[in-house]
PDB file of C-alpha atoms and ligand atoms in Angstrom:
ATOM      1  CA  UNK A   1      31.053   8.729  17.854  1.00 46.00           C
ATOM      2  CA  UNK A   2      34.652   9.397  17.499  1.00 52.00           C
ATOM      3  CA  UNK A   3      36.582   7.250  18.893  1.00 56.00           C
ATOM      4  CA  UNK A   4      40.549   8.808  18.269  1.00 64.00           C
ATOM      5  CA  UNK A   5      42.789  11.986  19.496  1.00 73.00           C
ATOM      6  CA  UNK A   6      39.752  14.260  18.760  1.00 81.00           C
ATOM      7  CA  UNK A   7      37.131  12.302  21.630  1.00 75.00           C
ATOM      8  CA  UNK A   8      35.233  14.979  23.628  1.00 72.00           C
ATOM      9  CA  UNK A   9      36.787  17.706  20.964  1.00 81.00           C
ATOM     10  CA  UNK A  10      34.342  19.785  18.882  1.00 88.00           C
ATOM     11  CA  UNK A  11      35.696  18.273  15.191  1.00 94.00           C
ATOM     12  CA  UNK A  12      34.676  19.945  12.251  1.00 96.00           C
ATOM     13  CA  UNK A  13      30.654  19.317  11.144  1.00 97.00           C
ATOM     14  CA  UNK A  14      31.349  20.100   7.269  1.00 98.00           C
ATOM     15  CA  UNK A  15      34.485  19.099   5.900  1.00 98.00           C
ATOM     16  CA  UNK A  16      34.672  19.489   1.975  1.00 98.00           C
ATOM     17  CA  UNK A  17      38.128  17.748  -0.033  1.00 98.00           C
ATOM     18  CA  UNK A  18      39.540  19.011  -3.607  1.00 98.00           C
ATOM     19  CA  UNK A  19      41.042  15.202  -4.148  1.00 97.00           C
ATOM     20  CA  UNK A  20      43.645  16.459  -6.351  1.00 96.00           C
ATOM     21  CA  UNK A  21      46.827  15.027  -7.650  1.00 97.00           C
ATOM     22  CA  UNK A  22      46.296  11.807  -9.156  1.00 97.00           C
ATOM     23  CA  UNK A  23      47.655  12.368 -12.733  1.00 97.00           C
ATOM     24  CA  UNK A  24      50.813  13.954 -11.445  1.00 98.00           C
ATOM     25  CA  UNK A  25      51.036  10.618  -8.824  1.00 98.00           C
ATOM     26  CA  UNK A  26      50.778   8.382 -12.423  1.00 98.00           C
ATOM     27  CA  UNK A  27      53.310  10.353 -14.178  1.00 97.00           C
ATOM     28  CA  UNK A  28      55.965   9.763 -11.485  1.00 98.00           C
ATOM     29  CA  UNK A  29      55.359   6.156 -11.582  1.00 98.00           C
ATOM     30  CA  UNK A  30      55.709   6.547 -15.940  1.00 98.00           C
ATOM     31  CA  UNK A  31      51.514   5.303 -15.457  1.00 97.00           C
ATOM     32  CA  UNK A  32      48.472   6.389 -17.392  1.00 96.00           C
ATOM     33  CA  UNK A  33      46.285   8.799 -15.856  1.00 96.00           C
ATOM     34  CA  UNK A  34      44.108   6.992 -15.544  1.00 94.00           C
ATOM     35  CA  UNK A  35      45.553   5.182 -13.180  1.00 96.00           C
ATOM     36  CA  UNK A  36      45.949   7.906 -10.763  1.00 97.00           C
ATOM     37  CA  UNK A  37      42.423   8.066 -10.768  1.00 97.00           C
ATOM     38  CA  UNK A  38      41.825   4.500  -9.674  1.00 97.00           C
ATOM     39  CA  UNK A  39      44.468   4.617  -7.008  1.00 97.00           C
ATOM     40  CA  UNK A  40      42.219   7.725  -5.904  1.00 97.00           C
ATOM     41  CA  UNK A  41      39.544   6.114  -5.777  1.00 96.00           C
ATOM     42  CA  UNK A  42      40.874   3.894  -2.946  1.00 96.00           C
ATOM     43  CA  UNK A  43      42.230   6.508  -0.586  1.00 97.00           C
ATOM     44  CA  UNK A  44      38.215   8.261  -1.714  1.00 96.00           C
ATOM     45  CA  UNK A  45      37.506   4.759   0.253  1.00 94.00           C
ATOM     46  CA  UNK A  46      39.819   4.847   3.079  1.00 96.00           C
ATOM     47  CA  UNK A  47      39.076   8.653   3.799  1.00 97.00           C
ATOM     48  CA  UNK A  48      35.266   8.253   3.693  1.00 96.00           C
ATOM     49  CA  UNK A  49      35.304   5.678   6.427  1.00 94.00           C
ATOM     50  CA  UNK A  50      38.095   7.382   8.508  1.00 96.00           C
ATOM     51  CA  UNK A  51      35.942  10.786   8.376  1.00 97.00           C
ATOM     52  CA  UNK A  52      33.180   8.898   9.638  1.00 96.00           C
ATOM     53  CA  UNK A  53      35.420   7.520  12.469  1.00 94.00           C
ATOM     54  CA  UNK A  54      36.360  10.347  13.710  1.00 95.00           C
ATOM     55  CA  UNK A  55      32.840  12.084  14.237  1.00 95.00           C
ATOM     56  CA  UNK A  56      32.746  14.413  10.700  1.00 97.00           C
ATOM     57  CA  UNK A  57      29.045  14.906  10.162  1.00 97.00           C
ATOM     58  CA  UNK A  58      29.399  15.815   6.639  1.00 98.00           C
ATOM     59  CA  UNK A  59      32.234  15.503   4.397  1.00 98.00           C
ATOM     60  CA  UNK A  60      31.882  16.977   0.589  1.00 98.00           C
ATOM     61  CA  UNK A  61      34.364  15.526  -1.869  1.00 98.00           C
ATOM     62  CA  UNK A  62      35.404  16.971  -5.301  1.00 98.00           C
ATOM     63  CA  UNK A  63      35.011  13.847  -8.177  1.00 96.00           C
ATOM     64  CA  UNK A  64      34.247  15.679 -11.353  1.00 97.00           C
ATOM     65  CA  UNK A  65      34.264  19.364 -12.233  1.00 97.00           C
ATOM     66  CA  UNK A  66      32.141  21.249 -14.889  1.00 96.00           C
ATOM     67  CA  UNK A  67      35.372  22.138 -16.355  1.00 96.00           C
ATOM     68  CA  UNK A  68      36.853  18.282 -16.518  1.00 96.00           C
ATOM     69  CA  UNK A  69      35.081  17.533 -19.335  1.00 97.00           C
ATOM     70  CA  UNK A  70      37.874  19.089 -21.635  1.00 97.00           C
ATOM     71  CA  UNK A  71      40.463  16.554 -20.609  1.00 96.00           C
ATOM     72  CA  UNK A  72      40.740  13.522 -22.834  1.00 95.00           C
ATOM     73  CA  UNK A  73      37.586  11.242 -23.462  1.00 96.00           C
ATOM     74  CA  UNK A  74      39.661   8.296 -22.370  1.00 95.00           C
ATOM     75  CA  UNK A  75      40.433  10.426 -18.998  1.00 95.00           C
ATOM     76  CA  UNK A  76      37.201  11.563 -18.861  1.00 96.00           C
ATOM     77  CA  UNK A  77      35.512   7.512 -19.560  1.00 96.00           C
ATOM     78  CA  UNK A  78      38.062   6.066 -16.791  1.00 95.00           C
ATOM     79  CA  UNK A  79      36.487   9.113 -14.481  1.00 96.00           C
ATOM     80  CA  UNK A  80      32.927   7.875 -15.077  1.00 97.00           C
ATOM     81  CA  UNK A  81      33.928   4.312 -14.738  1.00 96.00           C
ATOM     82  CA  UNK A  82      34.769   4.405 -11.456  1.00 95.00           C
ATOM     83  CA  UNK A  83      31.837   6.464 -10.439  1.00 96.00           C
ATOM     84  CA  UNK A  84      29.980   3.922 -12.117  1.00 96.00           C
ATOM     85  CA  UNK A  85      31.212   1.026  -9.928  1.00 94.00           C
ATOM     86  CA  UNK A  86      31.064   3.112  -6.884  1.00 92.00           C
ATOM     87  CA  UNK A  87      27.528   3.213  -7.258  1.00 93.00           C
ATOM     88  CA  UNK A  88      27.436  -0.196  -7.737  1.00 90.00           C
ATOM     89  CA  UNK A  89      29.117  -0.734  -4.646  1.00 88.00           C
ATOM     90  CA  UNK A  90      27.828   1.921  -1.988  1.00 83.00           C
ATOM     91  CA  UNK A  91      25.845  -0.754  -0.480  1.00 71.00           C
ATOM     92  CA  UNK A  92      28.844  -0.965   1.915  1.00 68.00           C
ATOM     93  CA  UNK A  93      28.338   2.532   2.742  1.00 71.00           C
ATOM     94  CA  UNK A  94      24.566   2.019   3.589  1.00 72.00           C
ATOM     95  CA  UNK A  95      25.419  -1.189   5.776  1.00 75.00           C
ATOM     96  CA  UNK A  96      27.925   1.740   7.456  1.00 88.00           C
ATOM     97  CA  UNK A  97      25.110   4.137   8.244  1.00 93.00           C
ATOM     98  CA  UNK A  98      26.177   6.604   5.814  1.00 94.00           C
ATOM     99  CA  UNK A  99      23.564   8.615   3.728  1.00 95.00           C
ATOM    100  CA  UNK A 100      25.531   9.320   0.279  1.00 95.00           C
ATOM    101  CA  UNK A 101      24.280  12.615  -1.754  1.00 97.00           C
ATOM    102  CA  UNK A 102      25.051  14.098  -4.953  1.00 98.00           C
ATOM    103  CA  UNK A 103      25.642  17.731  -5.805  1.00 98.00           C
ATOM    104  CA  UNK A 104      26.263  19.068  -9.531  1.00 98.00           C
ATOM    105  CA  UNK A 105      24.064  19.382 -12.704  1.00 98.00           C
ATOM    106  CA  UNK A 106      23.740  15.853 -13.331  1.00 97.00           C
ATOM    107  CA  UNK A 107      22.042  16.464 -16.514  1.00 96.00           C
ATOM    108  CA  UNK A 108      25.133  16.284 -18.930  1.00 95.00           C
ATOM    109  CA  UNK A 109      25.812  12.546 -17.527  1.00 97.00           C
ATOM    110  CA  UNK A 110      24.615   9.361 -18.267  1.00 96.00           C
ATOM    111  CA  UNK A 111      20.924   8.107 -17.849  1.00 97.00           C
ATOM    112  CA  UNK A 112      21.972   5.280 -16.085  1.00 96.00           C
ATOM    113  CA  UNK A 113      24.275   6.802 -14.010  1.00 97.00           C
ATOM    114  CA  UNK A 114      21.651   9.142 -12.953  1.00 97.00           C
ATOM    115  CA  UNK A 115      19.346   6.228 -12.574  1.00 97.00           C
ATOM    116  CA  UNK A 116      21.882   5.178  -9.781  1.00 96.00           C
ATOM    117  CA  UNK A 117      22.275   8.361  -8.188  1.00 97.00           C
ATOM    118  CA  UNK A 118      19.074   8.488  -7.615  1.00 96.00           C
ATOM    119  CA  UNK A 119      18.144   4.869  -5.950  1.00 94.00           C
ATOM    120  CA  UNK A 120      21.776   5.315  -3.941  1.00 94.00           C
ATOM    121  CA  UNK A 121      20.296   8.483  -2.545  1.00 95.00           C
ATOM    122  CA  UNK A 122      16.508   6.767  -1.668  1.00 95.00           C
ATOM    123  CA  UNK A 123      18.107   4.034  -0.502  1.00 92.00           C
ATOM    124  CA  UNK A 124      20.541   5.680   1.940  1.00 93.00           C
ATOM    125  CA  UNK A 125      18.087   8.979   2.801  1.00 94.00           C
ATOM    126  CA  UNK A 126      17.590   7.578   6.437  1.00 94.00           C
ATOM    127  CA  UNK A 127      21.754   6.871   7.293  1.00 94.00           C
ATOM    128  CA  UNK A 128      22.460   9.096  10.084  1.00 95.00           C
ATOM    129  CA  UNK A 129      25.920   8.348  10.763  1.00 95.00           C
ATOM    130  CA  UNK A 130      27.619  10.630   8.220  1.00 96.00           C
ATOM    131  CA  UNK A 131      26.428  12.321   5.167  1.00 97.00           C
ATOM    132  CA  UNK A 132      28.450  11.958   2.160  1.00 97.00           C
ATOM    133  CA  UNK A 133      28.441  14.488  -0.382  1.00 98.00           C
ATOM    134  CA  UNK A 134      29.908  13.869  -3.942  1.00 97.00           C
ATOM    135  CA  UNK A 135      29.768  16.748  -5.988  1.00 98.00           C
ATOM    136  CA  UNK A 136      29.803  15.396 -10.096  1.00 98.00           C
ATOM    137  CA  UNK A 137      30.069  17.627 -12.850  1.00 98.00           C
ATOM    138  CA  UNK A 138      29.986  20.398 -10.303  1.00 98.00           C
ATOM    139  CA  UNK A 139      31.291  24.040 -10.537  1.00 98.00           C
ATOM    140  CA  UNK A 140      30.586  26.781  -7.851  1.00 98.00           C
ATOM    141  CA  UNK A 141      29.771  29.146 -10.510  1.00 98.00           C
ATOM    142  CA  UNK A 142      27.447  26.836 -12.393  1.00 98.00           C
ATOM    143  CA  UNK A 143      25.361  26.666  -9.451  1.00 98.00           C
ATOM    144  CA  UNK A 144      25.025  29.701  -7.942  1.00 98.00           C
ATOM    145  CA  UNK A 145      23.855  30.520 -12.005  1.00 98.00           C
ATOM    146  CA  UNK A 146      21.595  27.567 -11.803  1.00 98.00           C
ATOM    147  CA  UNK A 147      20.045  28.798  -7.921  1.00 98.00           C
ATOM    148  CA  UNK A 148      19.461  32.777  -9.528  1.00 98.00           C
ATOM    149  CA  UNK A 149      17.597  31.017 -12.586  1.00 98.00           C
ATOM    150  CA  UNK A 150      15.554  29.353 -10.441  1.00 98.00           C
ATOM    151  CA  UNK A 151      15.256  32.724  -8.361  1.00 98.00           C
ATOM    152  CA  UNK A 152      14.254  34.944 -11.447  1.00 98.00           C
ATOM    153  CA  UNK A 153      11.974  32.017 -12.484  1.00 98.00           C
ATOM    154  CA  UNK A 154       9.780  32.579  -9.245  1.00 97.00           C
ATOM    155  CA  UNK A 155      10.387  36.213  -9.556  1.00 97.00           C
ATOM    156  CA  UNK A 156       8.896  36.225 -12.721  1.00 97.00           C
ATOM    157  CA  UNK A 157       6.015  33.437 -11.474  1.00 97.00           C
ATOM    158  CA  UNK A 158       5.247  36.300  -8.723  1.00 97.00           C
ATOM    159  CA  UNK A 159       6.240  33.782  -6.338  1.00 97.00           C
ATOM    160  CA  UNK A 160       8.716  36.128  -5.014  1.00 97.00           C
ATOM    161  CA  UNK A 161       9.574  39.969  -5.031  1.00 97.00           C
ATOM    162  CA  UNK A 162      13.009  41.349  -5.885  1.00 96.00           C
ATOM    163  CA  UNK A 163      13.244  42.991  -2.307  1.00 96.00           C
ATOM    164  CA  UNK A 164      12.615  39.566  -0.678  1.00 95.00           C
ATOM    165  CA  UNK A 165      16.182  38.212  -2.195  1.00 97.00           C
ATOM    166  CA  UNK A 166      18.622  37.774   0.397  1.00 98.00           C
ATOM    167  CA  UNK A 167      21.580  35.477   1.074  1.00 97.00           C
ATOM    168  CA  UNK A 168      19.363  32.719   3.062  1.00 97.00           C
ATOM    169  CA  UNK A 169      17.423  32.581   0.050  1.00 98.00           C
ATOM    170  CA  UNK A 170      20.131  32.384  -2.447  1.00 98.00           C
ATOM    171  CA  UNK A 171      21.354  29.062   0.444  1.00 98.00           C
ATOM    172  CA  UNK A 172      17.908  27.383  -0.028  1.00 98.00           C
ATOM    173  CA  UNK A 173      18.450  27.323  -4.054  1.00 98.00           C
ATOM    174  CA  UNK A 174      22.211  25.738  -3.839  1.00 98.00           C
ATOM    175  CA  UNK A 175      22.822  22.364  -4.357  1.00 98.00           C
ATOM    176  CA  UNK A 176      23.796  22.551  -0.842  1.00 98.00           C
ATOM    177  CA  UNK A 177      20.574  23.003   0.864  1.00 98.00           C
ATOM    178  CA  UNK A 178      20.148  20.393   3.216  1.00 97.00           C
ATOM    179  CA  UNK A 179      23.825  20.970   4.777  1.00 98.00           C
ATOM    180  CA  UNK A 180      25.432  23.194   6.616  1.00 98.00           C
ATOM    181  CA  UNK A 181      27.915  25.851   5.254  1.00 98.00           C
ATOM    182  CA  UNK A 182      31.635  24.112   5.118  1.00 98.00           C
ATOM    183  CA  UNK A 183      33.692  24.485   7.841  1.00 97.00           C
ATOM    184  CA  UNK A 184      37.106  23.179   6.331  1.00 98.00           C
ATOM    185  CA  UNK A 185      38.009  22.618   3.078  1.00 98.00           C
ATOM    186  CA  UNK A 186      40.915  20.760   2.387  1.00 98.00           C
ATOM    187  CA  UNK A 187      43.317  21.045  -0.553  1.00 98.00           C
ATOM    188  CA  UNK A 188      46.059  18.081  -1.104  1.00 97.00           C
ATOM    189  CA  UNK A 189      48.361  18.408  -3.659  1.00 95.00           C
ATOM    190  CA  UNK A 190      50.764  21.409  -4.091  1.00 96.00           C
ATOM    191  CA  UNK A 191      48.066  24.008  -5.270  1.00 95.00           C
ATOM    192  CA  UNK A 192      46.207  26.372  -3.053  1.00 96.00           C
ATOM    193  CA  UNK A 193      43.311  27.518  -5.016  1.00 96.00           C
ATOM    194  CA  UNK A 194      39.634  26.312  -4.631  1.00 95.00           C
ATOM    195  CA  UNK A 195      39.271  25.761  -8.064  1.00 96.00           C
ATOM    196  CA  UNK A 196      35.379  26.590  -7.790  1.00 98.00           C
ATOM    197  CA  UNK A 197      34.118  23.815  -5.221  1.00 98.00           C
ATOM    198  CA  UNK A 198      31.510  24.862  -2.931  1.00 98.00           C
ATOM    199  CA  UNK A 199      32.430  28.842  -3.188  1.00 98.00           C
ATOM    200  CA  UNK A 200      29.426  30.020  -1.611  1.00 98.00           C
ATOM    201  CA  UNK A 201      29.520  27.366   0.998  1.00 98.00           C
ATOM    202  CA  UNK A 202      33.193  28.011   2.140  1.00 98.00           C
ATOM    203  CA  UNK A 203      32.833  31.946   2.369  1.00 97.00           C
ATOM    204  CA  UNK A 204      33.907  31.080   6.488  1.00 95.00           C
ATOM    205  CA  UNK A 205      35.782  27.995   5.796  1.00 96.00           C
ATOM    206  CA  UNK A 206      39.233  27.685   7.075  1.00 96.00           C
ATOM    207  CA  UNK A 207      41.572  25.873   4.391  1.00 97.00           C
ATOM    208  CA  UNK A 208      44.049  23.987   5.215  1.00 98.00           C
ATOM    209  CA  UNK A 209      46.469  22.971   1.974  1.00 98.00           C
ATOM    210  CA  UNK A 210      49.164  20.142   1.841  1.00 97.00           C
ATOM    211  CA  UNK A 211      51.811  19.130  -0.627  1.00 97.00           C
ATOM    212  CA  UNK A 212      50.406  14.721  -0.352  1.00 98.00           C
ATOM    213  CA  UNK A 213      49.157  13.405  -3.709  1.00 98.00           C
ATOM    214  CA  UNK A 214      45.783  12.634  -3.206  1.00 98.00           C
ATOM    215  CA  UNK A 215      46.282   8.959  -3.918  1.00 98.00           C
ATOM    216  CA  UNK A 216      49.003   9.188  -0.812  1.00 98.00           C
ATOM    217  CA  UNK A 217      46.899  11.028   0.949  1.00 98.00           C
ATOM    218  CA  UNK A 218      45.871   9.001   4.459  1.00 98.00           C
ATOM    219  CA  UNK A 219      43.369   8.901   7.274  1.00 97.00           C
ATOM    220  CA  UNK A 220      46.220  10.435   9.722  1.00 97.00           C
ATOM    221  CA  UNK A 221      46.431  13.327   6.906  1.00 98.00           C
ATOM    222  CA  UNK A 222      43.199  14.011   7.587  1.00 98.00           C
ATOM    223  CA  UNK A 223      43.682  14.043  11.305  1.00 96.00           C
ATOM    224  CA  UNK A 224      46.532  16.425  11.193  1.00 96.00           C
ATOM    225  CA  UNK A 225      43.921  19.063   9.074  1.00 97.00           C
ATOM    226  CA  UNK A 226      41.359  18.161  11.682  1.00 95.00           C
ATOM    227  CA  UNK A 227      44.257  19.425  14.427  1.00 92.00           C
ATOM    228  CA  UNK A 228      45.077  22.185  12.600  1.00 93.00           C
ATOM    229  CA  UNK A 229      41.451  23.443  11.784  1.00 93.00           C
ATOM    230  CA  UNK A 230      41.136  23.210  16.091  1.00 91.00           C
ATOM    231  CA  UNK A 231      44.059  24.908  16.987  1.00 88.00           C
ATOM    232  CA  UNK A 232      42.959  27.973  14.548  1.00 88.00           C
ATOM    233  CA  UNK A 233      40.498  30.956  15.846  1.00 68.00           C
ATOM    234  CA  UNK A 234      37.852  31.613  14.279  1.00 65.00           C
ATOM    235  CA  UNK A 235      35.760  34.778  14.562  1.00 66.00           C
ATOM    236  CA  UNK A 236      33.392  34.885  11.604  1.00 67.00           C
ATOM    237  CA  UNK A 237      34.359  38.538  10.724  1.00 72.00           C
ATOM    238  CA  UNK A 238      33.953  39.437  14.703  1.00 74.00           C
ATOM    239  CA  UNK A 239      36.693  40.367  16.837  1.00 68.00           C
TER     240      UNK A 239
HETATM  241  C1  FPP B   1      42.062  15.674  -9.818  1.00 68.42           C
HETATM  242  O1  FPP B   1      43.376  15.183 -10.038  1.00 68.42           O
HETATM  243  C2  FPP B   1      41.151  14.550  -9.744  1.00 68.42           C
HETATM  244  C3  FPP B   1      40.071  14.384 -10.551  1.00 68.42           C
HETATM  245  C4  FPP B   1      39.700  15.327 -11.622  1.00 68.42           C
HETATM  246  C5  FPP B   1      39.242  13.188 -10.434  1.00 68.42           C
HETATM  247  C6  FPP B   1      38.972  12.721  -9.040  1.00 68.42           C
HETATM  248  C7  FPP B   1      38.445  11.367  -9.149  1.00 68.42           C
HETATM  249  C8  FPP B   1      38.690  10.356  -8.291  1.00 68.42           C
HETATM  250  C9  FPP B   1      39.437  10.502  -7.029  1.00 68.42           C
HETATM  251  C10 FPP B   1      38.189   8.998  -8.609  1.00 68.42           C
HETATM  252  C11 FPP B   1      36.709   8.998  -8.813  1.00 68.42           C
HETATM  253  C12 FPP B   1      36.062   8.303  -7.736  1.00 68.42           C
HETATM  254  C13 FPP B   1      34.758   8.387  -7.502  1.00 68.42           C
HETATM  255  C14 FPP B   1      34.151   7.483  -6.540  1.00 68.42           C
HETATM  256  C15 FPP B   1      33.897   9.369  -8.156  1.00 68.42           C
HETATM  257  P1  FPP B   1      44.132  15.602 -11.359  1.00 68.42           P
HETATM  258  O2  FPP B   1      43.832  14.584 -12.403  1.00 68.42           O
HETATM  259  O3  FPP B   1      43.771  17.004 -11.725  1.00 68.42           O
HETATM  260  O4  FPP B   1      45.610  15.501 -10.919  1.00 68.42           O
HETATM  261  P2  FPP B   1      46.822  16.381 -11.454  1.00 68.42           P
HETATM  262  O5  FPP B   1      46.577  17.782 -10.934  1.00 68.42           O
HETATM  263  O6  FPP B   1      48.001  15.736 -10.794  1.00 68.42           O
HETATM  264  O7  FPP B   1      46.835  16.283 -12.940  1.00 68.42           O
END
């Protein structure tokens, strides 16, 4: 239940971060990279619970892209690292109530790493009080490709005819499939791009973007993009 400024206000269901900014927060502090990412990690933390708090359903988060994987291997190691002992720790997220999910072609990382995904997700299937969503080695491009492969594939099966492709069927091949479309998509950081997370999904989103370094970023950041989202009017191509 939320329990804040928003009680009794419709907040948004699907809320999807771009956590952004965490090599330019080392730099200014003459730090590794790496570091940036570890600090992020911690406001990930902070913001999970906090979304939770204040009644978000879902709340998609941006870890790894499809395209991170040309920064440096040391970059890239620290990156899976700390996914790594996430997963070791998202028991505190199940004693929360929150069911954690993965989006992204997982098949590039690690077996063991998928090994974990895959008991995190068993074990927190029946959480109700939030679903997280962590998209890992994810690109908005990459799976709409994957979802029309798997389209032609049935095509081709005679599963399906050409004429029966629509966009609700393109939806039940995404990733995505189980949630609902994103309703705000948040962008810390200085840059107002979506940098292709959840492209489909936020065709309606409203995006709210904000100059905070991710590992700055705090819970009443996230309220104040919550307020804005509500104060905005949105007509889904109506009038
Ligand atoms: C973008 O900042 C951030 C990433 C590519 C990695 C995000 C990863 C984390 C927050 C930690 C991982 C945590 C878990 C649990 C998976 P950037 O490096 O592009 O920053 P910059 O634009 O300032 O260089």
């Amino acid at each position: 239940m939320a329990d804040n400024r928003f009680d009794g206000q419709e907040v948004p269901a699907h809320v999807a971060i771009i956590m952004d900014g965490n090599g330019r927060w080392a730099k200014k502090r003459g730090l590794p990279r790496k570091f940036g990412h570890r600090e992020g990690a911690k406001t990930f933390r902070k913001i999970t619970r906090h979304a939770k708090k204040i009644g978000i359903k879902y709340l998609s988060l941006y870890a790894f892209s499809t395209e991170n994987w040309k920064r440096p291997k040391d970059e890239v190691d620290a990156i899976m690292d700390l996914f790594d002992k996430y997963l070791d720790e998202v028991r505190d997220f199940i004693e929360e109530n929150i069911r954690v999910c993965f989006i992204g072609d997982r098949t590039r990382l690690s077996e063991s790493l998928q090994r974990k995904m895959k008991s995190v997700e068993e074990d927190s299937k029946d959480f109700s009080a939030m679903t997280l969503i962590l998209a890992i080695n994810y690109g908005g491009q990459d799976e709409i490709t994957r979802a029309v492969k798997a389209i032609a594939q049935k095509v081709s099966d005679g599963e399906l005819s050409a004429d029966d492709i629509t966009p609700k069927v393109l939806e039940e091949n995404l990733d995505t499939k189980e949630f609902p479309l994103v309703d705000l998509l948040i962008r810390p950081s200085g840059e107002q791009r979506i940098s292709n997370f959840l492209i489909w999904q936020s065709a309606y989103a409203e995006y709210v973007f904000s100059d905070i370094l991710w590992p700055d970023y705090k819970p009443s950041d996230l309220e104040d993009a919550v307020y804005e989202y509500l104060e905005r009017n949105r007509r889904f191509g109506g009038v």
